[in-house]
Short mmCIF file of C-alpha atoms and ligand atoms in Angstrom, two decimals:
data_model
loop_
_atom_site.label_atom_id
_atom_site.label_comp_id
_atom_site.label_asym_id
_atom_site.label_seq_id
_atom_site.Cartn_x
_atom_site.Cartn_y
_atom_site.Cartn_z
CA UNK A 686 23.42 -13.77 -14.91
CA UNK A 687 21.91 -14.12 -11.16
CA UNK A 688 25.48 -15.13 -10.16
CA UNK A 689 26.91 -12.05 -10.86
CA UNK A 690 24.41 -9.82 -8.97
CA UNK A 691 24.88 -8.42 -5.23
CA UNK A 692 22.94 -11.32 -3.11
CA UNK A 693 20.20 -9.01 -2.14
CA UNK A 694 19.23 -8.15 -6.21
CA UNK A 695 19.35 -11.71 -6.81
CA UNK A 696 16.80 -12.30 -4.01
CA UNK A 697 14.47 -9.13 -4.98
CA UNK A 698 14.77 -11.23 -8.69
CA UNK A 699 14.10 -14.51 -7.66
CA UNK A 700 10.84 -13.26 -5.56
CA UNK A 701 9.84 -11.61 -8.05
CA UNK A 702 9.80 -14.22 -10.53
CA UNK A 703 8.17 -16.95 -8.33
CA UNK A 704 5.61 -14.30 -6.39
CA UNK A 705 5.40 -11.74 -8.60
CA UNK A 706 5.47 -7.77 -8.83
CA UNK A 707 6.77 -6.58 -5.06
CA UNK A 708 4.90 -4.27 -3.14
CA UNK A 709 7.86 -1.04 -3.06
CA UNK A 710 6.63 -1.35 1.02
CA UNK A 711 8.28 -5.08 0.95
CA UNK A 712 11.31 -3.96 -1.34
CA UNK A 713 12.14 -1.45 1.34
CA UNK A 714 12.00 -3.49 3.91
CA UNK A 715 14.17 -5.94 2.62
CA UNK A 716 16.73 -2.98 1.02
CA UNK A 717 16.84 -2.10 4.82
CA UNK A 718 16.20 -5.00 7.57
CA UNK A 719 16.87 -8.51 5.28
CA UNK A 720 18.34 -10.50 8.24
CA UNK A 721 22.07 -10.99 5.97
CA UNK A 722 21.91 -7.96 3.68
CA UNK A 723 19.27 -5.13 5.01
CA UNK A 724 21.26 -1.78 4.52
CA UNK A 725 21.47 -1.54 8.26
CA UNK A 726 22.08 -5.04 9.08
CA UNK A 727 26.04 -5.37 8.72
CA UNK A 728 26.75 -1.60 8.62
CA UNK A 729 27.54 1.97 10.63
CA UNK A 730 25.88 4.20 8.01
CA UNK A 731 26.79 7.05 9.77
CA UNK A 732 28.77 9.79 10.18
CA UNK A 733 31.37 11.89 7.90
CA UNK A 734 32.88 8.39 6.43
CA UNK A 735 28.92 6.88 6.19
CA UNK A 736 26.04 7.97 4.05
CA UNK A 737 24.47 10.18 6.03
CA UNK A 738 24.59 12.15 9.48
CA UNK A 739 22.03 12.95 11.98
CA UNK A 740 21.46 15.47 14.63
CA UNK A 741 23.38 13.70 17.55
CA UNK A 742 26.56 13.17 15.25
CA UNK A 743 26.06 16.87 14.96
CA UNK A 744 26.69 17.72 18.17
CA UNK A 745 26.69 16.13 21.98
CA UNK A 746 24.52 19.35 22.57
CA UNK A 747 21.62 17.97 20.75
CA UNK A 748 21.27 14.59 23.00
CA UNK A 749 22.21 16.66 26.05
CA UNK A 750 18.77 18.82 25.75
CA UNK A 751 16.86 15.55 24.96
CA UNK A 752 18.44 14.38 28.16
CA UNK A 753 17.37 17.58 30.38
CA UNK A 754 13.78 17.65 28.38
CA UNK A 755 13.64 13.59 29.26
CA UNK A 756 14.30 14.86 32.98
CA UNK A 757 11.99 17.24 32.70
CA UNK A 758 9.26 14.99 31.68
CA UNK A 759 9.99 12.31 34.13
CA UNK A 760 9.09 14.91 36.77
CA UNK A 761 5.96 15.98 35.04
CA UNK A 762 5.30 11.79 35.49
CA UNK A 763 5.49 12.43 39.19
CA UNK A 764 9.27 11.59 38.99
CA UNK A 765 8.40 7.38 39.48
CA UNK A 766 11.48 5.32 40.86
CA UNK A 767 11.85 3.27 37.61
CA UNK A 768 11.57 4.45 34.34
CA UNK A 769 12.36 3.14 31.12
CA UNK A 770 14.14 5.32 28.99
CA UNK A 771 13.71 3.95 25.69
CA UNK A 772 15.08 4.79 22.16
CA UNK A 773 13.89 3.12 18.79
CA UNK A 774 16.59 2.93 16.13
CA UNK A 775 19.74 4.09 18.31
CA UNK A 776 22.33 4.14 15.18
CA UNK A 777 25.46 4.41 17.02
CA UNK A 778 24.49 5.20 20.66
CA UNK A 779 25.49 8.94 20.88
CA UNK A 780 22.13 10.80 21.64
CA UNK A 781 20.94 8.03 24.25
CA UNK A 782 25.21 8.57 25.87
CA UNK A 783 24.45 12.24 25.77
CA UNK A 784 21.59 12.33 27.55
CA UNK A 785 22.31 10.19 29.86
CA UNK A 786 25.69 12.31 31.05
CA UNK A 787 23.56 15.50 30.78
CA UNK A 788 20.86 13.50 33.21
CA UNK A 789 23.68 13.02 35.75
CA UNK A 790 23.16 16.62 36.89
CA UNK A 791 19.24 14.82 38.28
CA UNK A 792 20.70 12.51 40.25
CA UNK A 793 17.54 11.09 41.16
CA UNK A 794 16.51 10.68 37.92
CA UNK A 795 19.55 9.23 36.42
CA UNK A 796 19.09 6.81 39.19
CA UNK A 797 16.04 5.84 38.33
CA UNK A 798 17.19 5.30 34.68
CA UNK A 799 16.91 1.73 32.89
CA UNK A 800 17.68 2.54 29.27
CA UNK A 801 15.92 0.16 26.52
CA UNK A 802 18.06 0.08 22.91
CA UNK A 803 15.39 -0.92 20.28
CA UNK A 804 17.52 -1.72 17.65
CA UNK A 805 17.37 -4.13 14.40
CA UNK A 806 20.38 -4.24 13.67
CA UNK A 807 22.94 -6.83 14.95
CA UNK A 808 26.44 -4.24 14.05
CA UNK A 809 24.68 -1.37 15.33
CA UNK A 810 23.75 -2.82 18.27
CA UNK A 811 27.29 -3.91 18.83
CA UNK A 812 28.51 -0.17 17.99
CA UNK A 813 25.75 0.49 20.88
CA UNK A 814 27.00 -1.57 23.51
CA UNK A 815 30.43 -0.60 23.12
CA UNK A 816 29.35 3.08 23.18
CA UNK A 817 27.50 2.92 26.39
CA UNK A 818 29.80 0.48 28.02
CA UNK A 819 31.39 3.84 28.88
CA UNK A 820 28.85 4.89 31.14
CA UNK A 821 27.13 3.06 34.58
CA UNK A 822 23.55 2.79 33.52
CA UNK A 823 21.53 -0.50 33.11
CA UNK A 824 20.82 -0.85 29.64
CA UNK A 825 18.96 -3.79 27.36
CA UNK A 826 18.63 -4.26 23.94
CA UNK A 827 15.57 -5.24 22.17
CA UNK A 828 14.47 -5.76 18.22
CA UNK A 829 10.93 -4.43 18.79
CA UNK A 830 9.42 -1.95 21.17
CA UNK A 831 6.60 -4.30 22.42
CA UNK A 832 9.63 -6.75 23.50
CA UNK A 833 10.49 -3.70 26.30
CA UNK A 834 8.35 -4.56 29.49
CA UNK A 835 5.74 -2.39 30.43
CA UNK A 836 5.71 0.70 33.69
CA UNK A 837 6.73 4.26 33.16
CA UNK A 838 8.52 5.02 30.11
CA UNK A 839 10.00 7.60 28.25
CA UNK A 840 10.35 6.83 24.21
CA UNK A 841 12.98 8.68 21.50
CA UNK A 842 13.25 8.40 18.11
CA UNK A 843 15.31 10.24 16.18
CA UNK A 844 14.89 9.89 12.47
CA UNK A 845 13.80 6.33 13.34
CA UNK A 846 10.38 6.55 11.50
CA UNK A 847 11.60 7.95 8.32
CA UNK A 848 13.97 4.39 7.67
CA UNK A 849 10.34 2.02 8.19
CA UNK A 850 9.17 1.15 5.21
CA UNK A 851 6.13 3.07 3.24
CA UNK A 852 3.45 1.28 0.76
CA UNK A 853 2.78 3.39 -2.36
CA UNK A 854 -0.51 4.07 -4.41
CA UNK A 855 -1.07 6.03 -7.66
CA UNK A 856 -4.15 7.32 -8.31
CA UNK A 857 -5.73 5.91 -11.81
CA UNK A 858 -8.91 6.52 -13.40
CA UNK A 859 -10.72 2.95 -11.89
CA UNK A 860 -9.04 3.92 -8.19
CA UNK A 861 -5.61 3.48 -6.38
CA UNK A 862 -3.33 1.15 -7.58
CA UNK A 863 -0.36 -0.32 -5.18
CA UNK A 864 3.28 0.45 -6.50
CA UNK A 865 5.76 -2.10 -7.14
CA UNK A 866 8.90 -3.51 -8.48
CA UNK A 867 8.76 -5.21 -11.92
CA UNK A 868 11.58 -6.67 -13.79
CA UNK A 869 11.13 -4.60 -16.81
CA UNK A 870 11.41 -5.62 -20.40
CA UNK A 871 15.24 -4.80 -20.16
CA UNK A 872 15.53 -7.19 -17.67
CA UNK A 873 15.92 -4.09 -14.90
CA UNK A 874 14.04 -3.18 -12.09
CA UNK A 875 11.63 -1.20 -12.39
CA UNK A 876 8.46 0.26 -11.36
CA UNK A 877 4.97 -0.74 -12.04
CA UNK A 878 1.73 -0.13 -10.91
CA UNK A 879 -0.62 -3.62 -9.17
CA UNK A 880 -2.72 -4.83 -12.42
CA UNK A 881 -6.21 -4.15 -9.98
CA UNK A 882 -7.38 -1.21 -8.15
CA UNK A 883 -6.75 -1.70 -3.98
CA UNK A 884 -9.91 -2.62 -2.72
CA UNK A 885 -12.11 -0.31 -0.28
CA UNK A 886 -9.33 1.93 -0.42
CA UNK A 887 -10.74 5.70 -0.74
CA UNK A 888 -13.06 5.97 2.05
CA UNK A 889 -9.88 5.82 4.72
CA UNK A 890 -8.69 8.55 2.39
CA UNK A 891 -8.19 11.72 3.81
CA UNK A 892 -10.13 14.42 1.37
CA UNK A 893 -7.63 15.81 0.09
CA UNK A 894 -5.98 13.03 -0.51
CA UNK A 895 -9.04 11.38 -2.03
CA UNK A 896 -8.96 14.63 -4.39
CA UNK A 897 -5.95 14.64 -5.83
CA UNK A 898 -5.34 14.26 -9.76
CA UNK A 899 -4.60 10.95 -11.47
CA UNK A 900 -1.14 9.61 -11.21
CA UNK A 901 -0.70 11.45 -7.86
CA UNK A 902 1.47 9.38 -5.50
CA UNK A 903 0.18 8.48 -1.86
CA UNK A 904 2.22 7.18 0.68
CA UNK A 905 1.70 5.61 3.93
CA UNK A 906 3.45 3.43 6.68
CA UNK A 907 2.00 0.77 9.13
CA UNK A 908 0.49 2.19 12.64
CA UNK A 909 2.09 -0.45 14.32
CA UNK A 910 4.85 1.47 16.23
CA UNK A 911 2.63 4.47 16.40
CA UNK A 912 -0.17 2.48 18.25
CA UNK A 913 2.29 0.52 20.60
CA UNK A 914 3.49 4.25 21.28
CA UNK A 915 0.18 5.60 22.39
CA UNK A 916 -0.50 2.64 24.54
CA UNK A 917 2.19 3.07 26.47
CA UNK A 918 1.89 6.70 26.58
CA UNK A 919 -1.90 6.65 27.52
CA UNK A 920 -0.50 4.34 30.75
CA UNK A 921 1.51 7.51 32.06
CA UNK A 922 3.80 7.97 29.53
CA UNK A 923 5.48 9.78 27.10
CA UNK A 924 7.26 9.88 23.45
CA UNK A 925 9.22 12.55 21.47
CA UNK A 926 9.40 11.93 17.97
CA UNK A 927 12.05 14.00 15.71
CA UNK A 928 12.32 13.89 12.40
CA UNK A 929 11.69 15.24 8.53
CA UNK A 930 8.57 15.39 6.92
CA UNK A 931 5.57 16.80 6.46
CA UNK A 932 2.97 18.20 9.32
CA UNK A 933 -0.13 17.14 6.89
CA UNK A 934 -1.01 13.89 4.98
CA UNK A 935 -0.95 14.90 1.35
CA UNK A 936 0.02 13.48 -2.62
CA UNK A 937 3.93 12.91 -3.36
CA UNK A 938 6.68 10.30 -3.93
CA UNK A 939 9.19 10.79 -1.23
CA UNK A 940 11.12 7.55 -1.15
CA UNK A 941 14.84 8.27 -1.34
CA UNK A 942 18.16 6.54 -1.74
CA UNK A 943 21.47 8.00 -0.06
CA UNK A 944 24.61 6.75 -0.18
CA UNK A 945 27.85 8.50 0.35
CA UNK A 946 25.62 12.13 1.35
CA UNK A 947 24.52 12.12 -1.86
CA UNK A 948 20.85 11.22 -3.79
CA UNK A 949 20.94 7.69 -5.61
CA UNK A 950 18.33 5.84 -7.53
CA UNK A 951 16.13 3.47 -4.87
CA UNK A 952 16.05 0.51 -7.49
CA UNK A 953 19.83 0.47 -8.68
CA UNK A 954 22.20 -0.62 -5.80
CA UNK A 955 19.11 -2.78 -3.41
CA UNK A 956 20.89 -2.91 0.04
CA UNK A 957 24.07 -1.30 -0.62
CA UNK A 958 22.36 2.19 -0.11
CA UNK A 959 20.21 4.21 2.87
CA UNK A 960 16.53 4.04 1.74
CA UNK A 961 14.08 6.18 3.53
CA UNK A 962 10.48 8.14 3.30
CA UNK A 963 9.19 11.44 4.61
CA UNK A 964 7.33 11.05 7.90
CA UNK A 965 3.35 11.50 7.37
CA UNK A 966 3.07 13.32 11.35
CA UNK A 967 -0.52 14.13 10.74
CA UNK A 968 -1.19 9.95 10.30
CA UNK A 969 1.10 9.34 13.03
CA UNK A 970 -0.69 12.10 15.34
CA UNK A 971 -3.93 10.37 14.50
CA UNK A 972 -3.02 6.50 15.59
CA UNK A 973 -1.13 7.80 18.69
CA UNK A 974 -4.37 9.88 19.48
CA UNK A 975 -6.75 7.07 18.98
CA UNK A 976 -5.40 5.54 22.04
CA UNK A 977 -6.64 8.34 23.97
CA UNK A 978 -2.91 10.45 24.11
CA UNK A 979 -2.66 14.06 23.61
CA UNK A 980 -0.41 15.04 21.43
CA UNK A 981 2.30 18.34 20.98
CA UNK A 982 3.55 19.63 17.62
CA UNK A 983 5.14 19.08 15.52
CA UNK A 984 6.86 22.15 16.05
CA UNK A 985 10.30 22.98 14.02
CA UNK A 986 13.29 21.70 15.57
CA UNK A 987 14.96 24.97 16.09
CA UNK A 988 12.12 26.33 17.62
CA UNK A 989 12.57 23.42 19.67
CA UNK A 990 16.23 22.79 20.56
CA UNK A 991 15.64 27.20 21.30
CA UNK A 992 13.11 26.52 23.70
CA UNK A 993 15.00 23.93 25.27
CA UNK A 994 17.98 26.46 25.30
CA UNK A 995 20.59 25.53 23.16
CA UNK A 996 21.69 28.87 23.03
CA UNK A 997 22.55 28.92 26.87
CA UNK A 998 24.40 25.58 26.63
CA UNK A 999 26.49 26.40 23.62
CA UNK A 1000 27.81 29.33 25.10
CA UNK A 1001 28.50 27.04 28.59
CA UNK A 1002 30.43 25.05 26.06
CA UNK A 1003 32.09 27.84 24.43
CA UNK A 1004 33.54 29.63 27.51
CA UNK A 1005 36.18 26.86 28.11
CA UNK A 1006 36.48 25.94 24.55
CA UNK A 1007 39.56 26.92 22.46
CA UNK A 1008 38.69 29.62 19.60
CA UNK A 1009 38.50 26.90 17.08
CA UNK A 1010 36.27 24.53 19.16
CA UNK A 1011 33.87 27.64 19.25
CA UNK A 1012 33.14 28.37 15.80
CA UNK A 1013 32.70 24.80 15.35
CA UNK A 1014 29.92 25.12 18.51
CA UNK A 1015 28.12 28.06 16.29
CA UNK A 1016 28.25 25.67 12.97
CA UNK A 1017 26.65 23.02 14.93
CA UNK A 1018 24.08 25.38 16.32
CA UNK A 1019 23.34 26.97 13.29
CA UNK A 1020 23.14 23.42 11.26
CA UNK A 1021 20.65 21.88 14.07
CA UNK A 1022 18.08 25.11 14.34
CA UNK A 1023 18.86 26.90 10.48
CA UNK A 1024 16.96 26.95 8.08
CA UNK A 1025 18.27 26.54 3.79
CA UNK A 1026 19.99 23.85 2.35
CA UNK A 1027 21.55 21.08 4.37
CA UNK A 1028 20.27 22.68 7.76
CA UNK A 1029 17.79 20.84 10.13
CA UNK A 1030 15.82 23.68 11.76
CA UNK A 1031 12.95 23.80 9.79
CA UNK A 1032 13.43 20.84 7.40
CA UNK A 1033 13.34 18.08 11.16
CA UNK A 1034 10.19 18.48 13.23
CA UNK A 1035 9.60 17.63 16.35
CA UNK A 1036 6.30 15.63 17.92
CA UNK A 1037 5.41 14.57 21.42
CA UNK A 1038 2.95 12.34 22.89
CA UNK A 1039 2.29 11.91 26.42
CA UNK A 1040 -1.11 10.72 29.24
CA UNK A 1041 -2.92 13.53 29.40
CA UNK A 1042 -2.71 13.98 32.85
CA UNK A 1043 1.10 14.84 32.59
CA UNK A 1044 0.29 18.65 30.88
CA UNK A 1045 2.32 20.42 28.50
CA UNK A 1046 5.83 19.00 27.93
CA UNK A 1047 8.63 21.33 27.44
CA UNK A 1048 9.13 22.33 24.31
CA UNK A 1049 5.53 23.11 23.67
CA UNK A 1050 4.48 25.83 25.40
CA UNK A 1051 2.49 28.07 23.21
N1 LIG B 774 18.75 7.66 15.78
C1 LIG B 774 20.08 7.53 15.21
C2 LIG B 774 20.13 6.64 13.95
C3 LIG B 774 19.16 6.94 12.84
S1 LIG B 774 19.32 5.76 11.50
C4 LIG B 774 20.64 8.89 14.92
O1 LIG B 774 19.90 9.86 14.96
O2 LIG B 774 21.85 8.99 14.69
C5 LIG B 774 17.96 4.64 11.79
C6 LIG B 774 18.18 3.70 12.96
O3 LIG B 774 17.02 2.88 13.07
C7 LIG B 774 19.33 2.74 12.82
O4 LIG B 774 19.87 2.50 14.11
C8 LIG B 774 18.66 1.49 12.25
O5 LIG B 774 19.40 0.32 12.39
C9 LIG B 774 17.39 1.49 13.06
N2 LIG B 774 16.26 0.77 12.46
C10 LIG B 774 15.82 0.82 11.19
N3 LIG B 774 14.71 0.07 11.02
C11 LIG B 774 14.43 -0.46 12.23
C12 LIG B 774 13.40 -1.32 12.71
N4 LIG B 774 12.44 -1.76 11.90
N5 LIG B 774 13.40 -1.65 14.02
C13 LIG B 774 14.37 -1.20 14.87
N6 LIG B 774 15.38 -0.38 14.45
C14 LIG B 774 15.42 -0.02 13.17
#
């Protein structure tokens, strides 16, 4: 039967039956990353033709603010003569290209520029290359962010932290068990809960949290990238951090599968679909504080991309646009900063982190 399974099923089996019940935080890192085939590994997922499509797909205005705001920021940093203009999980290269044409109207700043791709995956990185081949800015790739070298940096992630994996725990009467994939009775995946409770686990519980009724769902990620963040920000730096999810830690299952824009089961196409999680801000506003950062937001992203003026630059855009170019301008504006179904204003927040010496970033004035 194995030899008629997708190679990534067969693998998730074969684990399984020589390691035992999987963690759901190691099934979705191998659904995603697994070095031959992780969702991401050998594919573009996005776009119109893809599974899914993100804010600087959207529209070049969306990269073009995070461009001016990046600008804006490197000034607050005392405008150094190097800076590292990083972004974790690039997808196809658009929103670091955008920013970097907006940042050409700085030119001291775009001089300054060495842009860091921090990017697992070997096709998208190729997509990346090719993407920003069309520009003249020094530009690396890396797999990890602590592989970029250290001095003034300014770090972007867009819907980055949603795609890392999350660990699950139900609440049961004798404590919080870990959730995992099983192969079921049927001989299907499915889910199960660890046979003992996970040890020492309540008093890192948030109250609520610790509260909640039996077979709530609680969800959280590694601090890894959060922590490496905050380092680097507490050494005169700074982050911005967009994506959807919730502002406060609290009970629910969030773990979805996409494929062609639509919802799929997580467990019934491993590797072949987009698996991702809400992002937690309030946990990732707590690690990035404990290395002595202050933090902004989250704020909504339409509040945001207002502040930042996306009003002023779409109608820039629209007065040498033909008419059809500039209803498409107003769909893209209201899309990024609406709210209701299938719009990113309110749904996609938006989180900085910076040295507290730098002040208030843009974007965050109260
Ligand atoms: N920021 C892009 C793409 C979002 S999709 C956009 O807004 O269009 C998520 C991106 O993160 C992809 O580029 C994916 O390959 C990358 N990624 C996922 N997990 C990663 C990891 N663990 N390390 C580095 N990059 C990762």
């Amino acid at each position: 039967m194995a030899d008629d399974l997708p190679p990534l099923e067969a693998e998730i089996r074969r684990l399984i039956s020589v390691a035992g019940p999987m963690p759901i935080s190691q099934y979705m890192a191998a659904c995603l990353t697994h070095p031959q085939h992780g969702y991401y590994m050998t594919r573009d997922p996005l776009g119109a033709a893809g599974d899914f499509i993100t804010a600087p797909e959207i529209s070049q205005m969306f990269g073009e603010l995070i461009g001016l705001w990046a600008a804006a920021v490197w000034r607050q940093m005392g405008a150094p003569e190097n800076i590292h203009l990083i972004e974790l999980g690039p997808g196809r290269g658009t929103m670091m290209m955008d920013a970097l044409r907006a940042a050409q109207v700085i030119p001291a700043f775009r001089r300054a520029i060495v842009a860091h791709l921090v990017e697992v995956s070997p096709a998208l990185q190729q997509m990346q290359r090719q993407t920003l081949g069309q520009i003249d800015v020094p530009a690396q790739w890396h797999s990890a962010l602590h592989e970029v070298p250290d001095g003034p940096a300014i770090i972007l992630a867009n819907e980055f932290f949603d795609a890392l994996p999350v660990h699950q725990a139900v609440k049961q009467n004798d404590g919080w068990h870990e959730r995992v994939v099983v192969v079921d009775a049927d001989g299907n995946l499915s889910l199960g809960l660890g046979s003992d409770p996970l040890p020492h686990f309540d008093p890192i519980l948030r109250e609520k949290v610790r509260e909640a009724s039996v077979d709530s769902i609680y969800e959280w990620r590694a601090d890894s990238v959060a922590l490496e963040i905050g380092r680097r920000a507490r050494a005169g730096s700074a982050a911005l951090v967009i994506d959807y999810g919730h502002i406060h830690s609290d009970v629910g299952d969030t773990v979805q599968a996409v494929g062609g824009h639509s919802f799929a089961d997580p467990l019934l196409a491993p590797g072949l679909v987009d698996l991702t999680a809400h992002v937690d801000f309030q946990s990732v506003a707590q690690a990035v504080e404990s290395m002595g950062v202050r933090v902004f937001g989250p704020v909504e992203q339409g509040t945001f991309l207002r502040r930042l003026g996306i009003e002023t630059r779409a109608a820039t855009l629209k007065t040498n646009a033909p008419p059809e170019k500039a209803s498409e301008i107003d769909a893209a504006v209201d899309r990024l900063t609406g709210s209701g179904a299938r719009k990113m204003g309110v749904l996609f927040k938006v989180m900085a982190a910076a040295d507290p010496k730098l002040g208030t970033l843009p974007g965050f004035e109260s």
